Amino acid sequence: MRIRQSLRSVIYRFVYGTLYVASLLPVTWIYRVGTLAFFLIYYIVRYRREVVLQNVARSFPYKRYEEISVITKKFYRGFISHFADIIKAISVSPEILDKKIEFAGFEQLDNFIESGQNVIACLGHCGNWEMLHFMSHKINHEIYAVYKPLSSNVMNRLMIKFRTRFGMKVITDKSVVRHIISNTSPRAVYLFLADQCPPVNEDNFRFRFLNQDTHFFSGMEKLACKSNSVVVYLHINQLSKGRYRVTCKPVSSQVESESEGEITRKYVDLLEENIKEEPGGWLWTHKRWKR
C-alpha cells in the first residue's frame, strides 16, 4: 500500500511539474500545440465524433448537415483551447486573469449572503467552466465547488490543486448535504454542475431540453429547499479565445414557494438559453441521452 501511494505521489509531482513548466510558455505557443491536438483528436483519433454529431443533430433537428458539422468542429476547437487556458492558468498571475474573465451581476450575492442565506450557484458544462476557480479571487465570500471524486487518484489531486489555487474550497457530492445544513459558519456559495445524466430517473424532473425528453438531477433543487438557499445560474460566454464573461442570473430567492420541479425547470431553461447562444460551447461528448 505504501509503495502504491509513493508511486502515485511521484506520478502526481511529475505530471504537475510538467504542466507547470508548460504553463510558463507564452500562451500563443500553447495554442499552437492545441491546434495540433485538434487535428489529431478530430481527424485521426476521431474522439467520440459520432456521439457529438448525434447529440448536436438531435438537439438542432432544423439545422442542415453543414451547420451541424460547423458546430461540431467549433466544439472540438473550443474544447482544446479551453485546456490550453487551463494549463496557462496554473501559473498565470491573478492580474492577467482579471483582464480575461469578466464577472457580471455578482453583487446580488452580497445581499443574499448578508441576509443569512447560502447561495447555490448552478451551471452547465458551457464555455470553460473550470476557469470559475478565479471566482474566489473576485468575491469576498467562501465558495465551495461540489465535485464527484475521480477514479484516478492523480487526476483527482490535479483537479483539486487547480480549483483551490485562488482560495476556492472543494467538497464531495456525498458530503455537501450534511455540510450545508449543519454549517454554522458565515454563509457561502456552492457551485453545482447540474447537467449530467442522473443515475435514477424521476418523472417530476423530466423536461423538454434541446428538443428531447431529458431527466435531470433532483439533488440541487431538493438541497436548496431543505436548506432554504437562494438559487442562481452562472451563464458563461466565451468573448474570444482566452476571454470569458460569467453572468449571475437569478433562479429563485424564495425556494419554499416553488412547486416541485419548478426550480430545476428554470435552471433547464437558462441552460438551454446558454447553449443556444453558443452551440459549440457545451460539452457534447458526454452521452447525455444514453437511456
mmCIF file of C-alpha atoms in Angstrom:
data_model
loop_
_atom_site.group_PDB
_atom_site.id
_atom_site.type_symbol
_atom_site.label_atom_id
_atom_site.label_comp_id
_atom_site.label_asym_id
_atom_site.label_seq_id
_atom_site.Cartn_x
_atom_site.Cartn_y
_atom_site.Cartn_z
ATOM 1 C CA MET A 1 0.000 0.000 0.000
ATOM 2 C CA ARG A 2 2.795 2.436 0.907
ATOM 3 C CA ILE A 3 4.628 1.621 -2.305
ATOM 4 C CA ARG A 4 1.483 2.302 -4.309
ATOM 5 C CA GLN A 5 0.890 5.595 -2.522
ATOM 6 C CA SER A 6 4.513 6.616 -3.057
ATOM 7 C CA LEU A 7 4.243 5.781 -6.753
ATOM 8 C CA ARG A 8 1.074 7.838 -7.075
ATOM 9 C CA SER A 9 2.784 10.721 -5.324
ATOM 10 C CA VAL A 10 5.753 10.545 -7.699
ATOM 11 C CA ILE A 11 3.463 10.444 -10.738
ATOM 12 C CA TYR A 12 1.432 13.370 -9.406
ATOM 13 C CA ARG A 13 4.527 15.519 -8.825
ATOM 14 C CA PHE A 14 5.879 14.644 -12.262
ATOM 15 C CA VAL A 15 2.607 15.455 -14.064
ATOM 16 C CA TYR A 16 2.018 18.642 -12.111
ATOM 17 C CA GLY A 17 5.614 19.744 -12.606
ATOM 18 C CA THR A 18 5.358 19.119 -16.353
ATOM 19 C CA LEU A 19 2.106 21.088 -16.596
ATOM 20 C CA TYR A 20 3.546 23.914 -14.505
ATOM 21 C CA VAL A 21 6.584 24.218 -16.788
ATOM 22 C CA ALA A 22 4.269 24.145 -19.814
ATOM 23 C CA SER A 23 2.172 26.920 -18.262
ATOM 24 C CA LEU A 24 5.248 29.192 -18.245
ATOM 25 C CA LEU A 25 5.373 29.136 -22.026
ATOM 26 C CA PRO A 26 3.825 32.031 -23.995
ATOM 27 C CA VAL A 27 0.113 31.366 -24.423
ATOM 28 C CA THR A 28 0.469 31.577 -28.217
ATOM 29 C CA TRP A 29 2.811 28.584 -28.105
ATOM 30 C CA ILE A 30 0.319 26.623 -26.024
ATOM 31 C CA TYR A 31 -2.433 27.445 -28.514
ATOM 32 C CA ARG A 32 -0.219 26.202 -31.368
ATOM 33 C CA VAL A 33 0.183 22.873 -29.608
ATOM 34 C CA GLY A 34 -3.591 22.920 -29.168
ATOM 35 C CA THR A 35 -4.051 23.324 -32.922
ATOM 36 C CA LEU A 36 -2.007 20.182 -33.474
ATOM 37 C CA ALA A 37 -4.000 18.389 -30.770
ATOM 38 C CA PHE A 38 -7.248 19.383 -32.512
ATOM 39 C CA PHE A 39 -6.046 17.889 -35.783
ATOM 40 C CA LEU A 40 -5.085 14.610 -34.084
ATOM 41 C CA ILE A 41 -8.240 14.309 -31.954
ATOM 42 C CA TYR A 42 -10.724 15.375 -34.626
ATOM 43 C CA TYR A 43 -9.272 13.854 -37.802
ATOM 44 C CA ILE A 44 -7.068 10.957 -36.627
ATOM 45 C CA VAL A 45 -8.351 9.674 -33.293
ATOM 46 C CA ARG A 46 -11.910 10.895 -34.006
ATOM 47 C CA TYR A 47 -12.583 11.016 -30.277
ATOM 48 C CA ARG A 48 -16.344 10.488 -29.799
ATOM 49 C CA ARG A 49 -17.141 12.202 -33.087
ATOM 50 C CA GLU A 50 -20.195 10.017 -33.676
ATOM 51 C CA VAL A 51 -21.527 10.848 -30.209
ATOM 52 C CA VAL A 52 -21.022 14.574 -30.753
ATOM 53 C CA LEU A 53 -22.588 14.569 -34.223
ATOM 54 C CA GLN A 54 -25.580 12.596 -32.982
ATOM 55 C CA ASN A 55 -26.088 14.826 -29.936
ATOM 56 C CA VAL A 56 -25.883 18.034 -31.959
ATOM 57 C CA ALA A 57 -28.134 16.734 -34.759
ATOM 58 C CA ARG A 58 -30.837 15.615 -32.326
ATOM 59 C CA SER A 59 -30.629 18.867 -30.384
ATOM 60 C CA PHE A 60 -30.949 21.021 -33.511
ATOM 61 C CA PRO A 61 -33.109 18.948 -35.921
ATOM 62 C CA TYR A 62 -33.873 22.020 -38.036
ATOM 63 C CA LYS A 63 -30.216 22.599 -38.946
ATOM 64 C CA ARG A 64 -28.630 21.278 -42.135
ATOM 65 C CA TYR A 65 -25.729 18.824 -42.044
ATOM 66 C CA GLU A 66 -23.276 21.581 -42.954
ATOM 67 C CA GLU A 67 -24.397 23.596 -39.926
ATOM 68 C CA ILE A 68 -24.120 20.533 -37.669
ATOM 69 C CA SER A 69 -20.580 19.963 -38.940
ATOM 70 C CA VAL A 70 -19.630 23.589 -38.218
ATOM 71 C CA ILE A 71 -20.921 23.333 -34.643
ATOM 72 C CA THR A 72 -19.069 20.046 -34.163
ATOM 73 C CA LYS A 73 -15.746 21.432 -35.349
ATOM 74 C CA LYS A 74 -16.218 24.581 -33.281
ATOM 75 C CA PHE A 75 -16.838 22.428 -30.228
ATOM 76 C CA TYR A 76 -13.615 20.450 -30.675
ATOM 77 C CA ARG A 77 -11.548 23.579 -31.341
ATOM 78 C CA GLY A 78 -13.021 25.275 -28.280
ATOM 79 C CA PHE A 79 -12.586 22.175 -26.131
ATOM 80 C CA ILE A 80 -8.872 22.072 -26.946
ATOM 81 C CA SER A 81 -8.389 25.823 -26.426
ATOM 82 C CA HIS A 82 -10.085 25.522 -23.019
ATOM 83 C CA PHE A 83 -7.415 23.021 -21.997
ATOM 84 C CA ALA A 84 -4.761 25.486 -23.158
ATOM 85 C CA ASP A 85 -6.338 28.186 -20.957
ATOM 86 C CA ILE A 86 -6.470 25.798 -18.005
ATOM 87 C CA ILE A 87 -2.784 24.928 -18.393
ATOM 88 C CA LYS A 88 -1.833 28.610 -18.627
ATOM 89 C CA ALA A 89 -3.923 29.383 -15.538
ATOM 90 C CA ILE A 90 -1.738 27.082 -13.424
ATOM 91 C CA SER A 91 0.894 29.813 -13.086
ATOM 92 C CA VAL A 92 -0.550 32.980 -14.628
ATOM 93 C CA SER A 93 -0.917 35.981 -12.319
ATOM 94 C CA PRO A 94 -4.358 37.000 -10.996
ATOM 95 C CA GLU A 95 -3.843 40.419 -12.604
ATOM 96 C CA ILE A 96 -3.778 38.802 -16.047
ATOM 97 C CA LEU A 97 -6.791 36.594 -15.321
ATOM 98 C CA ASP A 98 -8.640 39.654 -14.082
ATOM 99 C CA LYS A 99 -8.374 41.068 -17.604
ATOM 100 C CA LYS A 100 -9.507 37.829 -19.223
ATOM 101 C CA ILE A 101 -12.502 36.867 -17.068
ATOM 102 C CA GLU A 102 -15.396 39.267 -16.518
ATOM 103 C CA PHE A 103 -17.981 38.799 -13.771
ATOM 104 C CA ALA A 104 -21.378 40.460 -14.080
ATOM 105 C CA GLY A 105 -24.320 40.573 -11.668
ATOM 106 C CA PHE A 106 -22.453 39.083 -8.722
ATOM 107 C CA GLU A 107 -23.263 41.992 -6.414
ATOM 108 C CA GLN A 108 -26.610 40.329 -5.702
ATOM 109 C CA LEU A 109 -24.760 37.520 -3.897
ATOM 110 C CA ASP A 110 -23.683 40.012 -1.234
ATOM 111 C CA ASN A 111 -27.304 40.800 -0.368
ATOM 112 C CA PHE A 112 -28.310 37.147 -0.149
ATOM 113 C CA ILE A 113 -25.364 36.082 1.992
ATOM 114 C CA GLU A 114 -25.577 39.122 4.269
ATOM 115 C CA SER A 115 -29.240 38.254 4.886
ATOM 116 C CA GLY A 116 -28.116 34.859 6.213
ATOM 117 C CA GLN A 117 -28.811 32.631 3.198
ATOM 118 C CA ASN A 118 -26.499 30.238 1.414
ATOM 119 C CA VAL A 119 -26.349 30.506 -2.366
ATOM 120 C CA ILE A 120 -26.462 27.521 -4.688
ATOM 121 C CA ALA A 121 -24.913 28.586 -7.993
ATOM 122 C CA CYS A 122 -25.809 26.047 -10.655
ATOM 123 C CA LEU A 123 -24.231 25.917 -14.092
ATOM 124 C CA GLY A 124 -23.669 23.606 -17.017
ATOM 125 C CA HIS A 125 -20.647 22.385 -18.916
ATOM 126 C CA CYS A 126 -20.676 25.565 -21.005
ATOM 127 C CA GLY A 127 -17.625 27.520 -22.071
ATOM 128 C CA ASN A 128 -14.611 26.956 -19.855
ATOM 129 C CA TRP A 129 -16.350 26.220 -16.563
ATOM 130 C CA GLU A 130 -13.055 25.301 -14.893
ATOM 131 C CA MET A 131 -11.973 28.962 -15.019
ATOM 132 C CA LEU A 132 -14.568 29.659 -12.333
ATOM 133 C CA HIS A 133 -11.866 28.823 -9.793
ATOM 134 C CA PHE A 134 -10.936 32.503 -10.191
ATOM 135 C CA MET A 135 -14.244 33.493 -8.539
ATOM 136 C CA SER A 136 -12.655 33.200 -5.121
ATOM 137 C CA HIS A 137 -10.260 35.994 -6.040
ATOM 138 C CA LYS A 138 -13.144 38.271 -7.029
ATOM 139 C CA ILE A 139 -15.809 37.520 -4.418
ATOM 140 C CA ASN A 140 -15.390 38.104 -0.697
ATOM 141 C CA HIS A 141 -17.324 35.021 0.351
ATOM 142 C CA GLU A 142 -16.444 31.383 0.852
ATOM 143 C CA ILE A 143 -17.002 29.352 -2.313
ATOM 144 C CA TYR A 144 -17.302 25.575 -2.389
ATOM 145 C CA ALA A 145 -17.074 23.595 -5.626
ATOM 146 C CA VAL A 146 -19.157 20.441 -5.317
ATOM 147 C CA TYR A 147 -17.474 17.581 -7.155
ATOM 148 C CA LYS A 148 -17.562 13.828 -7.610
ATOM 149 C CA PRO A 149 -14.124 12.337 -6.881
ATOM 150 C CA LEU A 150 -12.383 10.982 -9.975
ATOM 151 C CA SER A 151 -11.380 7.339 -10.151
ATOM 152 C CA SER A 152 -7.779 8.347 -10.854
ATOM 153 C CA ASN A 153 -6.052 9.497 -7.671
ATOM 154 C CA VAL A 154 -3.527 11.524 -9.670
ATOM 155 C CA MET A 155 -6.172 13.309 -11.775
ATOM 156 C CA ASN A 156 -8.259 13.939 -8.677
ATOM 157 C CA ARG A 157 -5.325 15.636 -6.914
ATOM 158 C CA LEU A 158 -4.569 17.710 -10.011
ATOM 159 C CA MET A 159 -8.197 18.847 -10.225
ATOM 160 C CA ILE A 160 -8.259 19.852 -6.561
ATOM 161 C CA LYS A 161 -4.905 21.636 -6.904
ATOM 162 C CA PHE A 162 -6.196 23.685 -9.831
ATOM 163 C CA ARG A 163 -9.585 24.542 -8.335
ATOM 164 C CA THR A 164 -8.187 25.654 -4.999
ATOM 165 C CA ARG A 165 -5.389 27.876 -6.322
ATOM 166 C CA PHE A 166 -7.219 31.138 -5.557
ATOM 167 C CA GLY A 167 -8.909 30.029 -2.345
ATOM 168 C CA MET A 168 -11.900 28.077 -3.577
ATOM 169 C CA LYS A 169 -12.751 25.079 -1.422
ATOM 170 C CA VAL A 170 -13.885 21.709 -2.713
ATOM 171 C CA ILE A 171 -16.450 19.384 -1.206
ATOM 172 C CA THR A 172 -17.605 15.967 -2.411
ATOM 173 C CA ASP A 173 -21.155 15.433 -3.618
ATOM 174 C CA LYS A 174 -21.726 12.950 -0.794
ATOM 175 C CA SER A 175 -20.672 15.456 1.882
ATOM 176 C CA VAL A 176 -22.398 18.618 0.700
ATOM 177 C CA VAL A 177 -25.843 17.923 2.197
ATOM 178 C CA ARG A 178 -24.541 17.466 5.723
ATOM 179 C CA HIS A 179 -22.144 20.387 5.314
ATOM 180 C CA ILE A 180 -24.612 22.985 4.054
ATOM 181 C CA ILE A 181 -27.286 22.075 6.597
ATOM 182 C CA SER A 182 -25.025 21.797 9.642
ATOM 183 C CA ASN A 183 -22.659 24.614 8.702
ATOM 184 C CA THR A 184 -22.852 27.381 11.330
ATOM 185 C CA SER A 185 -20.035 29.462 9.861
ATOM 186 C CA PRO A 186 -20.723 32.504 7.637
ATOM 187 C CA ARG A 187 -22.903 31.663 4.654
ATOM 188 C CA ALA A 188 -21.254 30.582 1.437
ATOM 189 C CA VAL A 189 -21.670 29.955 -2.299
ATOM 190 C CA TYR A 190 -21.903 26.356 -3.519
ATOM 191 C CA LEU A 191 -21.145 25.591 -7.180
ATOM 192 C CA PHE A 192 -23.127 22.770 -8.792
ATOM 193 C CA LEU A 193 -22.580 21.368 -12.290
ATOM 194 C CA ALA A 194 -26.116 20.069 -12.723
ATOM 195 C CA ASP A 195 -26.396 18.956 -16.348
ATOM 196 C CA GLN A 196 -25.092 15.398 -16.088
ATOM 197 C CA CYS A 197 -27.271 12.359 -16.695
ATOM 198 C CA PRO A 198 -28.762 11.208 -13.335
ATOM 199 C CA PRO A 199 -28.390 7.560 -12.303
ATOM 200 C CA VAL A 200 -32.077 7.432 -11.280
ATOM 201 C CA ASN A 201 -34.863 8.909 -13.391
ATOM 202 C CA GLU A 202 -37.635 10.851 -11.651
ATOM 203 C CA ASP A 203 -40.693 11.830 -13.691
ATOM 204 C CA ASN A 204 -41.065 15.166 -11.876
ATOM 205 C CA PHE A 205 -37.593 16.089 -13.067
ATOM 206 C CA ARG A 206 -38.047 15.248 -16.746
ATOM 207 C CA PHE A 207 -38.141 18.236 -19.073
ATOM 208 C CA ARG A 208 -38.111 19.088 -22.756
ATOM 209 C CA PHE A 209 -34.496 20.063 -23.249
ATOM 210 C CA LEU A 210 -32.874 20.648 -26.630
ATOM 211 C CA ASN A 211 -35.856 19.033 -28.401
ATOM 212 C CA GLN A 212 -35.558 15.845 -26.340
ATOM 213 C CA ASP A 213 -37.196 14.486 -23.191
ATOM 214 C CA THR A 214 -34.410 14.731 -20.636
ATOM 215 C CA HIS A 215 -34.083 13.771 -16.978
ATOM 216 C CA PHE A 216 -32.122 15.990 -14.587
ATOM 217 C CA PHE A 217 -30.705 15.551 -11.102
ATOM 218 C CA SER A 218 -33.189 16.441 -8.383
ATOM 219 C CA GLY A 219 -30.493 16.843 -5.718
ATOM 220 C CA MET A 220 -29.712 20.501 -6.420
ATOM 221 C CA GLU A 221 -33.341 21.572 -6.022
ATOM 222 C CA LYS A 222 -34.016 19.354 -3.011
ATOM 223 C CA LEU A 223 -30.921 20.641 -1.221
ATOM 224 C CA ALA A 224 -31.928 24.241 -1.941
ATOM 225 C CA CYS A 225 -35.383 23.652 -0.464
ATOM 226 C CA LYS A 226 -34.079 21.755 2.555
ATOM 227 C CA SER A 227 -31.507 24.441 3.394
ATOM 228 C CA ASN A 228 -33.654 27.411 2.269
ATOM 229 C CA SER A 229 -30.854 28.537 -0.048
ATOM 230 C CA VAL A 230 -31.074 31.039 -2.875
ATOM 231 C CA VAL A 231 -30.507 29.566 -6.335
ATOM 232 C CA VAL A 232 -28.741 31.413 -9.160
ATOM 233 C CA TYR A 233 -27.457 30.392 -12.579
ATOM 234 C CA LEU A 234 -23.967 31.175 -13.890
ATOM 235 C CA HIS A 235 -24.179 31.960 -17.599
ATOM 236 C CA ILE A 236 -20.770 31.530 -19.274
ATOM 237 C CA ASN A 237 -19.874 33.163 -22.597
ATOM 238 C CA GLN A 238 -16.600 32.978 -24.467
ATOM 239 C CA LEU A 239 -15.931 36.507 -25.716
ATOM 240 C CA SER A 240 -12.846 35.496 -27.689
ATOM 241 C CA LYS A 241 -10.032 32.977 -27.368
ATOM 242 C CA GLY A 242 -8.958 33.018 -23.723
ATOM 243 C CA ARG A 243 -11.559 35.631 -22.662
ATOM 244 C CA TYR A 244 -14.788 34.811 -20.836
ATOM 245 C CA ARG A 245 -17.751 36.516 -19.220
ATOM 246 C CA VAL A 246 -19.671 34.933 -16.325
ATOM 247 C CA THR A 247 -23.099 36.426 -15.630
ATOM 248 C CA CYS A 248 -25.015 35.663 -12.449
ATOM 249 C CA LYS A 249 -28.736 35.246 -13.189
ATOM 250 C CA PRO A 250 -31.462 34.698 -10.559
ATOM 251 C CA VAL A 251 -33.334 31.399 -10.473
ATOM 252 C CA SER A 252 -35.217 31.510 -7.158
ATOM 253 C CA SER A 253 -34.837 33.580 -3.991
ATOM 254 C CA GLN A 254 -37.881 32.074 -2.268
ATOM 255 C CA VAL A 255 -37.499 28.355 -2.771
ATOM 256 C CA GLU A 256 -40.179 27.469 -0.226
ATOM 257 C CA SER A 257 -42.852 28.930 -2.517
ATOM 258 C CA GLU A 258 -41.791 26.941 -5.590
ATOM 259 C CA SER A 259 -43.650 23.796 -6.648
ATOM 260 C CA GLU A 260 -41.687 20.569 -7.065
ATOM 261 C CA GLY A 261 -39.550 20.644 -10.179
ATOM 262 C CA GLU A 262 -40.028 24.371 -10.790
ATOM 263 C CA ILE A 263 -36.523 25.405 -9.700
ATOM 264 C CA THR A 264 -34.984 22.743 -11.911
ATOM 265 C CA ARG A 265 -37.232 23.780 -14.804
ATOM 266 C CA LYS A 266 -35.981 27.371 -14.526
ATOM 267 C CA TYR A 267 -32.412 26.075 -14.457
ATOM 268 C CA VAL A 268 -33.066 23.959 -17.559
ATOM 269 C CA ASP A 269 -34.482 26.972 -19.430
ATOM 270 C CA LEU A 270 -31.420 29.083 -18.573
ATOM 271 C CA LEU A 271 -29.046 26.259 -19.503
ATOM 272 C CA GLU A 272 -30.745 25.791 -22.873
ATOM 273 C CA GLU A 273 -30.566 29.532 -23.493
ATOM 274 C CA ASN A 274 -26.846 29.426 -22.701
ATOM 275 C CA ILE A 275 -26.274 26.536 -25.118
ATOM 276 C CA LYS A 276 -28.315 28.043 -27.965
ATOM 277 C CA GLU A 277 -26.388 31.289 -27.626
ATOM 278 C CA GLU A 278 -23.115 29.405 -28.205
ATOM 279 C CA PRO A 279 -23.942 25.923 -29.585
ATOM 280 C CA GLY A 280 -20.291 24.960 -29.885
ATOM 281 C CA GLY A 281 -19.559 25.747 -26.254
ATOM 282 C CA TRP A 282 -21.376 22.900 -24.481
ATOM 283 C CA LEU A 283 -19.732 19.570 -23.618
ATOM 284 C CA TRP A 284 -21.256 17.473 -26.405
ATOM 285 C CA THR A 285 -19.006 14.454 -25.826
ATOM 286 C CA HIS A 286 -20.881 13.120 -22.820
ATOM 287 C CA LYS A 287 -23.660 10.625 -23.522
ATOM 288 C CA ARG A 288 -26.420 12.774 -22.082
ATOM 289 C CA TRP A 289 -29.270 10.782 -23.622
ATOM 290 C CA LYS A 290 -27.823 7.287 -23.265
ATOM 291 C CA ARG A 291 -31.004 5.890 -21.727
#
